mmCIF file of N, CA and C in Angstrom:
data_model
loop_
_atom_site.group_PDB
_atom_site.id
_atom_site.type_symbol
_atom_site.label_atom_id
_atom_site.label_comp_id
_atom_site.label_asym_id
_atom_site.label_seq_id
_atom_site.Cartn_x
_atom_site.Cartn_y
_atom_site.Cartn_z
ATOM 1 N N MET A 1 0.859 -1.471 -0.105
ATOM 2 C CA MET A 1 -0.071 0.119 -0.332
ATOM 3 C C MET A 1 1.062 1.150 0.209
ATOM 4 N N LYS A 2 1.845 1.386 0.864
ATOM 5 C CA LYS A 2 2.956 2.314 0.713
ATOM 6 C C LYS A 2 3.606 2.795 -0.532
ATOM 7 N N SER A 3 4.329 2.009 -0.872
ATOM 8 C CA SER A 3 4.546 1.557 -2.637
ATOM 9 C C SER A 3 3.431 2.180 -3.455
ATOM 10 N N LEU A 4 2.217 2.141 -3.043
ATOM 11 C CA LEU A 4 1.174 2.370 -4.287
ATOM 12 C C LEU A 4 1.321 3.634 -4.093
ATOM 13 N N LEU A 5 1.159 4.521 -2.710
ATOM 14 C CA LEU A 5 1.126 5.762 -2.642
ATOM 15 C C LEU A 5 2.042 6.651 -3.131
ATOM 16 N N LEU A 6 3.337 5.809 -2.714
ATOM 17 C CA LEU A 6 4.751 6.683 -3.173
ATOM 18 C C LEU A 6 4.494 6.562 -4.833
ATOM 19 N N LEU A 7 4.287 5.696 -5.627
ATOM 20 C CA LEU A 7 4.047 6.042 -6.936
ATOM 21 C C LEU A 7 3.027 6.815 -7.146
ATOM 22 N N ALA A 8 1.867 7.093 -6.413
ATOM 23 C CA ALA A 8 0.810 8.084 -7.298
ATOM 24 C C ALA A 8 1.433 9.337 -6.977
ATOM 25 N N LEU A 9 2.181 9.752 -5.751
ATOM 26 C CA LEU A 9 2.642 11.149 -5.729
ATOM 27 C C LEU A 9 3.622 11.335 -6.420
ATOM 28 N N LEU A 10 4.719 10.493 -6.916
ATOM 29 C CA LEU A 10 5.722 10.685 -7.694
ATOM 30 C C LEU A 10 5.345 10.936 -9.126
ATOM 31 N N GLY A 11 4.076 10.234 -10.007
ATOM 32 C CA GLY A 11 3.412 10.558 -10.923
ATOM 33 C C GLY A 11 2.490 11.777 -10.839
ATOM 34 N N PHE A 12 1.750 12.217 -9.819
ATOM 35 C CA PHE A 12 1.212 13.591 -9.461
ATOM 36 C C PHE A 12 2.393 14.551 -10.075
ATOM 37 N N PHE A 13 3.591 14.429 -9.061
ATOM 38 C CA PHE A 13 4.625 15.436 -9.228
ATOM 39 C C PHE A 13 5.249 15.577 -10.762
ATOM 40 N N ALA A 14 5.555 14.382 -11.219
ATOM 41 C CA ALA A 14 6.083 14.492 -12.692
ATOM 42 C C ALA A 14 5.060 14.877 -13.269
ATOM 43 N N VAL A 15 3.942 15.388 -13.413
ATOM 44 C CA VAL A 15 2.798 15.650 -14.270
ATOM 45 C C VAL A 15 3.018 17.151 -14.248
ATOM 46 N N SER A 16 2.877 17.298 -12.909
ATOM 47 C CA SER A 16 2.807 19.143 -12.479
ATOM 48 C C SER A 16 3.898 19.771 -12.785
ATOM 49 N N ALA A 17 5.415 18.794 -12.767
ATOM 50 C CA ALA A 17 6.622 19.391 -13.539
ATOM 51 C C ALA A 17 6.501 19.508 -14.986
ATOM 52 N N ALA A 18 5.883 18.628 -15.546
ATOM 53 C CA ALA A 18 5.848 18.738 -17.414
ATOM 54 C C ALA A 18 4.966 19.884 -17.477
ATOM 55 N N THR A 19 3.656 19.832 -16.652
ATOM 56 C CA THR A 19 2.720 21.109 -17.022
ATOM 57 C C THR A 19 3.309 22.609 -17.143
ATOM 58 N N ALA A 20 4.322 22.774 -15.802
ATOM 59 C CA ALA A 20 4.759 23.757 -15.483
ATOM 60 C C ALA A 20 5.581 24.308 -16.576
ATOM 61 N N GLN A 21 6.346 23.400 -16.970
ATOM 62 C CA GLN A 21 7.417 23.286 -18.014
ATOM 63 C C GLN A 21 6.755 24.211 -19.187
ATOM 64 N N THR A 22 5.876 23.452 -19.709
ATOM 65 C CA THR A 22 5.251 23.569 -21.339
ATOM 66 C C THR A 22 4.394 24.908 -21.232
ATOM 67 N N THR A 23 3.595 25.439 -19.666
ATOM 68 C CA THR A 23 3.216 26.576 -19.501
ATOM 69 C C THR A 23 3.823 27.689 -19.663
ATOM 70 N N GLN A 24 5.374 27.766 -18.854
ATOM 71 C CA GLN A 24 6.318 28.770 -18.891
ATOM 72 C C GLN A 24 6.760 28.645 -20.296
ATOM 73 N N ALA A 25 7.159 27.679 -20.829
ATOM 74 C CA ALA A 25 7.701 27.930 -22.347
ATOM 75 C C ALA A 25 6.630 28.766 -23.383
ATOM 76 N N ALA A 26 5.526 28.568 -23.175
ATOM 77 C CA ALA A 26 4.565 29.373 -23.899
ATOM 78 C C ALA A 26 4.087 30.483 -23.366
ATOM 79 N N ALA A 27 4.428 31.098 -22.289
ATOM 80 C CA ALA A 27 3.592 32.048 -21.815
ATOM 81 C C ALA A 27 3.734 33.494 -22.576
ATOM 82 N N GLY A 28 4.852 33.533 -23.251
ATOM 83 C CA GLY A 28 5.288 34.796 -23.920
ATOM 84 C C GLY A 28 4.072 35.283 -25.206
ATOM 85 N N VAL A 29 4.041 34.313 -25.734
ATOM 86 C CA VAL A 29 3.052 34.145 -26.553
ATOM 87 C C VAL A 29 1.593 33.835 -27.171
ATOM 88 N N ALA A 30 0.908 33.992 -27.839
ATOM 89 C CA ALA A 30 -0.726 33.886 -27.887
ATOM 90 C C ALA A 30 -0.849 32.449 -28.554
ATOM 91 N N ALA A 31 -1.430 31.844 -28.276
ATOM 92 C CA ALA A 31 -1.639 30.333 -29.195
ATOM 93 C C ALA A 31 -2.405 30.572 -30.284
ATOM 94 N N ALA A 32 -3.123 31.889 -30.484
ATOM 95 C CA ALA A 32 -3.931 32.177 -31.682
ATOM 96 C C ALA A 32 -3.274 33.464 -32.209
ATOM 97 N N PRO A 33 -3.044 33.487 -33.324
ATOM 98 C CA PRO A 33 -2.662 35.030 -33.971
ATOM 99 C C PRO A 33 -3.974 36.168 -33.981
ATOM 100 N N ASP A 34 -3.281 37.245 -33.762
ATOM 101 C CA ASP A 34 -4.529 38.305 -33.480
ATOM 102 C C ASP A 34 -4.752 38.671 -34.921
ATOM 103 N N LYS A 35 -5.977 38.995 -35.682
ATOM 104 C CA LYS A 35 -6.385 39.291 -36.942
ATOM 105 C C LYS A 35 -6.252 40.761 -37.186
ATOM 106 N N ALA A 36 -6.202 41.466 -36.326
ATOM 107 C CA ALA A 36 -5.911 43.032 -36.252
ATOM 108 C C ALA A 36 -4.224 43.122 -36.774
ATOM 109 N N LYS A 37 -3.338 42.355 -36.362
ATOM 110 C CA LYS A 37 -2.040 42.545 -36.233
ATOM 111 C C LYS A 37 -1.583 42.038 -37.612
ATOM 112 N N GLU A 38 -0.454 42.481 -38.401
ATOM 113 C CA GLU A 38 0.135 41.636 -39.453
ATOM 114 C C GLU A 38 0.890 40.584 -39.415
ATOM 115 N N MET A 39 1.087 39.480 -40.227
ATOM 116 C CA MET A 39 1.358 38.205 -39.851
ATOM 117 C C MET A 39 2.768 38.301 -40.819
ATOM 118 N N MET A 40 3.669 38.163 -40.293
ATOM 119 C CA MET A 40 4.780 37.955 -41.177
ATOM 120 C C MET A 40 5.184 36.426 -41.196
ATOM 121 N N VAL A 41 5.680 36.207 -42.513
ATOM 122 C CA VAL A 41 6.759 34.940 -42.353
ATOM 123 C C VAL A 41 8.257 35.237 -42.556
ATOM 124 N N VAL A 42 9.046 35.006 -41.487
ATOM 125 C CA VAL A 42 10.046 35.033 -41.234
ATOM 126 C C VAL A 42 11.203 33.752 -41.273
ATOM 127 N N ASP A 43 12.747 34.174 -41.531
ATOM 128 C CA ASP A 43 13.453 33.157 -41.100
ATOM 129 C C ASP A 43 13.636 33.241 -39.840
ATOM 130 N N ALA A 44 13.668 32.128 -39.221
ATOM 131 C CA ALA A 44 13.481 31.710 -37.857
ATOM 132 C C ALA A 44 14.976 30.611 -37.252
ATOM 133 N N SER A 45 15.924 31.096 -36.602
ATOM 134 C CA SER A 45 16.992 29.801 -36.047
ATOM 135 C C SER A 45 17.607 30.613 -34.840
ATOM 136 N N CYS A 46 18.814 29.723 -34.689
ATOM 137 C CA CYS A 46 19.844 30.401 -33.723
ATOM 138 C C CYS A 46 20.262 31.493 -33.918
ATOM 139 N N GLY A 47 20.304 32.377 -33.164
ATOM 140 C CA GLY A 47 20.876 33.668 -33.568
ATOM 141 C C GLY A 47 22.181 33.377 -33.504
ATOM 142 N N GLN A 48 23.020 33.008 -32.692
ATOM 143 C CA GLN A 48 24.617 32.539 -32.653
ATOM 144 C C GLN A 48 24.990 31.531 -33.804
ATOM 145 N N CYS A 49 24.468 30.431 -33.939
ATOM 146 C CA CYS A 49 24.904 29.253 -34.702
ATOM 147 C C CYS A 49 24.495 29.815 -36.183
ATOM 148 N N LYS A 50 23.262 30.218 -36.496
ATOM 149 C CA LYS A 50 22.736 30.740 -38.214
ATOM 150 C C LYS A 50 22.935 32.064 -38.423
ATOM 151 N N LEU A 51 22.711 33.043 -37.823
ATOM 152 C CA LEU A 51 22.206 34.322 -37.878
ATOM 153 C C LEU A 51 23.271 35.509 -37.777
ATOM 154 N N GLY A 52 24.204 35.092 -37.119
ATOM 155 C CA GLY A 52 25.668 35.760 -37.095
ATOM 156 C C GLY A 52 25.311 36.772 -36.033
ATOM 157 N N LEU A 53 24.355 36.539 -35.130
ATOM 158 C CA LEU A 53 24.615 37.426 -33.593
ATOM 159 C C LEU A 53 25.490 37.074 -32.917
ATOM 160 N N PRO A 54 26.096 37.952 -32.070
ATOM 161 C CA PRO A 54 26.857 37.972 -30.976
ATOM 162 C C PRO A 54 26.114 37.067 -29.892
ATOM 163 N N GLY A 55 27.174 36.195 -28.677
ATOM 164 C CA GLY A 55 26.667 35.744 -27.992
ATOM 165 C C GLY A 55 27.609 34.352 -27.933
ATOM 166 N N LYS A 56 26.876 33.441 -26.382
ATOM 167 C CA LYS A 56 27.897 32.340 -25.942
ATOM 168 C C LYS A 56 27.045 31.271 -25.627
ATOM 169 N N SER A 57 25.661 31.412 -26.143
ATOM 170 C CA SER A 57 24.469 30.426 -26.189
ATOM 171 C C SER A 57 23.640 30.763 -27.243
ATOM 172 N N CYS A 58 23.088 29.706 -27.184
ATOM 173 C CA CYS A 58 22.083 29.367 -28.575
ATOM 174 C C CYS A 58 20.810 30.029 -28.247
ATOM 175 N N ASP A 59 20.215 30.877 -28.720
ATOM 176 C CA ASP A 59 19.085 31.861 -28.255
ATOM 177 C C ASP A 59 18.236 32.331 -29.516
ATOM 178 N N LEU A 60 16.923 31.916 -29.732
ATOM 179 C CA LEU A 60 16.217 31.938 -30.902
ATOM 180 C C LEU A 60 16.459 33.551 -31.290
ATOM 181 N N ALA A 61 16.493 33.718 -32.459
ATOM 182 C CA ALA A 61 16.119 34.886 -33.439
ATOM 183 C C ALA A 61 15.458 35.055 -34.391
ATOM 184 N N VAL A 62 15.312 35.643 -35.198
ATOM 185 C CA VAL A 62 14.349 35.828 -36.768
ATOM 186 C C VAL A 62 15.096 36.758 -37.539
ATOM 187 N N ARG A 63 14.838 36.671 -38.741
ATOM 188 C CA ARG A 63 15.587 37.611 -39.434
ATOM 189 C C ARG A 63 14.470 38.260 -40.584
ATOM 190 N N ILE A 64 14.758 39.555 -40.088
ATOM 191 C CA ILE A 64 13.336 40.517 -40.845
ATOM 192 C C ILE A 64 14.084 41.406 -41.706
ATOM 193 N N ASP A 65 13.587 41.687 -43.071
ATOM 194 C CA ASP A 65 14.217 42.180 -44.003
ATOM 195 C C ASP A 65 15.368 42.332 -44.136
ATOM 196 N N GLY A 66 16.122 41.275 -43.791
ATOM 197 C CA GLY A 66 17.427 40.756 -43.904
ATOM 198 C C GLY A 66 18.521 41.429 -42.534
ATOM 199 N N LYS A 67 17.890 41.364 -41.653
ATOM 200 C CA LYS A 67 18.649 41.692 -40.539
ATOM 201 C C LYS A 67 18.049 41.048 -39.337
ATOM 202 N N ALA A 68 18.841 40.485 -38.691
ATOM 203 C CA ALA A 68 18.591 39.242 -37.185
ATOM 204 C C ALA A 68 18.307 40.125 -35.989
ATOM 205 N N TYR A 69 17.124 39.400 -35.324
ATOM 206 C CA TYR A 69 17.192 40.136 -33.864
ATOM 207 C C TYR A 69 16.779 39.316 -33.226
ATOM 208 N N PHE A 70 17.300 38.873 -31.697
ATOM 209 C CA PHE A 70 16.850 38.149 -30.667
ATOM 210 C C PHE A 70 15.151 38.382 -30.443
ATOM 211 N N VAL A 71 14.715 36.666 -30.120
ATOM 212 C CA VAL A 71 13.202 36.795 -30.130
ATOM 213 C C VAL A 71 12.920 37.073 -28.661
ATOM 214 N N ASP A 72 12.231 37.928 -27.999
ATOM 215 C CA ASP A 72 11.450 37.874 -26.291
ATOM 216 C C ASP A 72 10.090 37.205 -26.963
ATOM 217 N N GLY A 73 9.676 36.471 -25.994
ATOM 218 C CA GLY A 73 8.076 36.266 -26.057
ATOM 219 C C GLY A 73 7.948 34.171 -26.417
ATOM 220 N N SER A 74 9.398 34.192 -27.070
ATOM 221 C CA SER A 74 9.528 32.575 -27.334
ATOM 222 C C SER A 74 10.848 32.101 -27.297
ATOM 223 N N ASP A 75 11.149 30.954 -26.655
ATOM 224 C CA ASP A 75 12.379 30.412 -26.629
ATOM 225 C C ASP A 75 12.840 29.217 -27.424
ATOM 226 N N ILE A 76 14.314 29.116 -27.414
ATOM 227 C CA ILE A 76 14.478 28.294 -28.676
ATOM 228 C C ILE A 76 14.008 26.820 -28.693
ATOM 229 N N ASP A 77 14.003 26.447 -27.184
ATOM 230 C CA ASP A 77 13.823 25.157 -26.844
ATOM 231 C C ASP A 77 12.060 24.918 -26.636
ATOM 232 N N SER A 78 11.350 25.715 -27.104
ATOM 233 C CA SER A 78 9.732 25.809 -27.514
ATOM 234 C C SER A 78 9.314 24.957 -28.417
ATOM 235 N N HIS A 79 10.654 25.033 -29.048
ATOM 236 C CA HIS A 79 9.979 24.306 -30.624
ATOM 237 C C HIS A 79 10.632 23.086 -31.114
ATOM 238 N N GLY A 80 11.181 22.277 -30.129
ATOM 239 C CA GLY A 80 11.928 21.282 -29.914
ATOM 240 C C GLY A 80 13.426 21.236 -30.103
ATOM 241 N N ASP A 81 13.923 20.329 -30.278
ATOM 242 C CA ASP A 81 15.634 20.150 -29.629
ATOM 243 C C ASP A 81 16.346 21.245 -30.799
ATOM 244 N N ALA A 82 16.713 21.854 -30.300
ATOM 245 C CA ALA A 82 17.657 22.867 -30.880
ATOM 246 C C ALA A 82 18.479 22.018 -32.110
ATOM 247 N N HIS A 83 19.349 21.126 -31.237
ATOM 248 C CA HIS A 83 20.685 20.589 -31.893
ATOM 249 C C HIS A 83 20.194 19.417 -32.884
ATOM 250 N N ALA A 84 18.733 19.140 -32.984
ATOM 251 C CA ALA A 84 18.706 18.393 -34.079
ATOM 252 C C ALA A 84 18.827 18.548 -35.369
ATOM 253 N N LYS A 85 18.784 17.368 -36.453
ATOM 254 C CA LYS A 85 19.052 17.904 -37.723
ATOM 255 C C LYS A 85 18.337 18.989 -38.302
ATOM 256 N N ASP A 86 17.025 19.179 -38.050
ATOM 257 C CA ASP A 86 15.989 20.384 -38.352
ATOM 258 C C ASP A 86 16.147 21.274 -37.146
ATOM 259 N N GLY A 87 16.652 21.429 -36.083
ATOM 260 C CA GLY A 87 16.791 22.349 -35.282
ATOM 261 C C GLY A 87 17.218 23.452 -35.735
ATOM 262 N N PHE A 88 16.987 24.532 -34.889
ATOM 263 C CA PHE A 88 17.448 25.793 -35.074
ATOM 264 C C PHE A 88 18.991 26.022 -34.838
ATOM 265 N N CYS A 89 19.768 25.242 -34.383
ATOM 266 C CA CYS A 89 21.037 25.378 -34.541
ATOM 267 C C CYS A 89 21.979 24.625 -35.716
ATOM 268 N N SER A 90 21.174 24.046 -36.570
ATOM 269 C CA SER A 90 21.142 23.502 -37.595
ATOM 270 C C SER A 90 20.746 23.658 -38.864
ATOM 271 N N ALA A 91 19.350 24.511 -38.887
ATOM 272 C CA ALA A 91 18.791 24.767 -40.103
ATOM 273 C C ALA A 91 18.248 26.131 -39.592
ATOM 274 N N ILE A 92 18.220 26.950 -40.704
ATOM 275 C CA ILE A 92 17.191 27.914 -40.803
ATOM 276 C C ILE A 92 15.730 27.627 -41.558
ATOM 277 N N ARG A 93 14.794 28.169 -40.384
ATOM 278 C CA ARG A 93 13.292 27.339 -40.634
ATOM 279 C C ARG A 93 12.366 28.770 -40.827
ATOM 280 N N LYS A 94 11.293 28.446 -41.312
ATOM 281 C CA LYS A 94 10.281 29.319 -41.796
ATOM 282 C C LYS A 94 9.417 29.407 -40.317
ATOM 283 N N ALA A 95 8.937 30.651 -40.209
ATOM 284 C CA ALA A 95 7.597 30.765 -38.947
ATOM 285 C C ALA A 95 7.004 32.082 -39.083
ATOM 286 N N GLU A 96 5.838 31.789 -38.958
ATOM 287 C CA GLU A 96 4.705 33.094 -38.952
ATOM 288 C C GLU A 96 5.153 33.613 -37.556
ATOM 289 N N VAL A 97 5.044 35.140 -37.326
ATOM 290 C CA VAL A 97 5.249 35.668 -36.228
ATOM 291 C C VAL A 97 4.354 36.891 -36.482
ATOM 292 N N GLN A 98 3.596 37.500 -35.081
ATOM 293 C CA GLN A 98 3.820 38.927 -35.146
ATOM 294 C C GLN A 98 4.192 39.427 -33.725
ATOM 295 N N GLY A 99 4.305 40.682 -33.845
ATOM 296 C CA GLY A 99 4.960 41.213 -32.817
ATOM 297 C C GLY A 99 5.940 42.599 -33.502
ATOM 298 N N GLU A 100 6.638 42.925 -32.633
ATOM 299 C CA GLU A 100 7.222 44.298 -32.830
ATOM 300 C C GLU A 100 8.952 44.366 -32.419
ATOM 301 N N VAL A 101 9.884 45.344 -33.476
ATOM 302 C CA VAL A 101 11.063 45.343 -32.864
ATOM 303 C C VAL A 101 11.143 46.605 -31.898
ATOM 304 N N VAL A 102 11.623 46.555 -30.681
ATOM 305 C CA VAL A 102 11.645 47.200 -29.803
ATOM 306 C C VAL A 102 12.886 47.125 -28.935
ATOM 307 N N ASP A 103 13.819 47.981 -28.999
ATOM 308 C CA ASP A 103 15.034 48.012 -28.438
ATOM 309 C C ASP A 103 16.134 47.171 -29.258
ATOM 310 N N ASN A 104 16.014 46.814 -30.439
ATOM 311 C CA ASN A 104 16.806 46.021 -31.212
ATOM 312 C C ASN A 104 16.383 44.558 -30.958
ATOM 313 N N ARG A 105 15.470 44.147 -30.880
ATOM 314 C CA ARG A 105 14.984 42.851 -30.187
ATOM 315 C C ARG A 105 13.287 42.656 -30.448
ATOM 316 N N PHE A 106 13.221 41.344 -31.493
ATOM 317 C CA PHE A 106 11.874 41.035 -31.456
ATOM 318 C C PHE A 106 11.143 40.820 -30.408
ATOM 319 N N LYS A 107 9.895 41.646 -30.285
ATOM 320 C CA LYS A 107 9.100 41.396 -29.017
ATOM 321 C C LYS A 107 7.870 40.491 -29.403
ATOM 322 N N ALA A 108 7.745 39.164 -29.754
ATOM 323 C CA ALA A 108 6.889 38.500 -30.252
ATOM 324 C C ALA A 108 5.594 38.197 -29.398
ATOM 325 N N SER A 109 4.317 38.197 -30.042
ATOM 326 C CA SER A 109 3.271 38.322 -29.515
ATOM 327 C C SER A 109 2.542 37.043 -29.736
ATOM 328 N N TYR A 110 2.771 36.445 -31.171
ATOM 329 C CA TYR A 110 2.730 35.033 -31.908
ATOM 330 C C TYR A 110 3.771 34.485 -32.462
ATOM 331 N N PHE A 111 4.010 33.355 -32.490
ATOM 332 C CA PHE A 111 5.408 32.638 -32.673
ATOM 333 C C PHE A 111 4.649 31.236 -33.455
ATOM 334 N N LYS A 112 4.986 30.621 -34.951
ATOM 335 C CA LYS A 112 4.389 29.254 -34.983
ATOM 336 C C LYS A 112 5.541 29.129 -36.041
ATOM 337 N N LEU A 113 6.245 27.911 -35.563
ATOM 338 C CA LEU A 113 7.155 27.224 -36.427
ATOM 339 C C LEU A 113 6.356 26.373 -37.887
ATOM 340 N N LEU A 114 6.970 26.781 -38.655
ATOM 341 C CA LEU A 114 5.860 26.059 -39.990
ATOM 342 C C LEU A 114 7.279 24.744 -40.213
ATOM 343 N N PRO A 115 5.973 23.901 -40.888
ATOM 344 C CA PRO A 115 6.480 22.780 -41.438
ATOM 345 C C PRO A 115 7.445 22.676 -42.189
ATOM 346 N N GLU A 116 8.649 21.598 -42.219
ATOM 347 C CA GLU A 116 9.510 22.082 -43.173
ATOM 348 C C GLU A 116 8.825 21.207 -44.511
ATOM 349 N N PRO A 117 9.235 21.980 -45.861
ATOM 350 C CA PRO A 117 8.392 21.532 -47.027
ATOM 351 C C PRO A 117 8.860 20.135 -47.455
ATOM 352 N N ALA A 118 7.969 19.572 -48.331
ATOM 353 C CA ALA A 118 8.647 18.076 -48.452
ATOM 354 C C ALA A 118 9.559 17.930 -49.595
ATOM 355 N N LYS A 119 10.448 17.335 -49.156
ATOM 356 C CA LYS A 119 11.512 16.961 -50.190
ATOM 357 C C LYS A 119 11.308 16.617 -51.631
ATOM 358 N N ALA A 120 11.262 16.952 -52.551
ATOM 359 C CA ALA A 120 11.005 16.219 -54.022
ATOM 360 C C ALA A 120 11.945 15.075 -54.109
ATOM 361 N N ASN A 121 11.638 13.937 -54.971
ATOM 362 C CA ASN A 121 12.360 12.972 -55.054
ATOM 363 C C ASN A 121 13.024 12.821 -56.318
#
């Protein structure tokens, strides 16, 4: 009986921790775009690994009109493994975004990573 209770408590805490991490990662951006704001399709990737921004760690960035900006409101790890073959540190991906550039950073109010195009055989 004690081990069943311990197992139930551990399961509860594991689910709580996973939920908290998911909520924190997505807390900065809306789940759906604002129809009143402009939607942009931009290049998204690691600012340091792929977009030439200075820094010592991997951080999400977007390129708008040829200029790269670090992103506030969404995190590099919120969109899968950054170091996977198709991750932000290995590839430049397309994303639908809404937001604005403030103090040389992109303040995202909406961020959706687009699927990679299918490869032709």
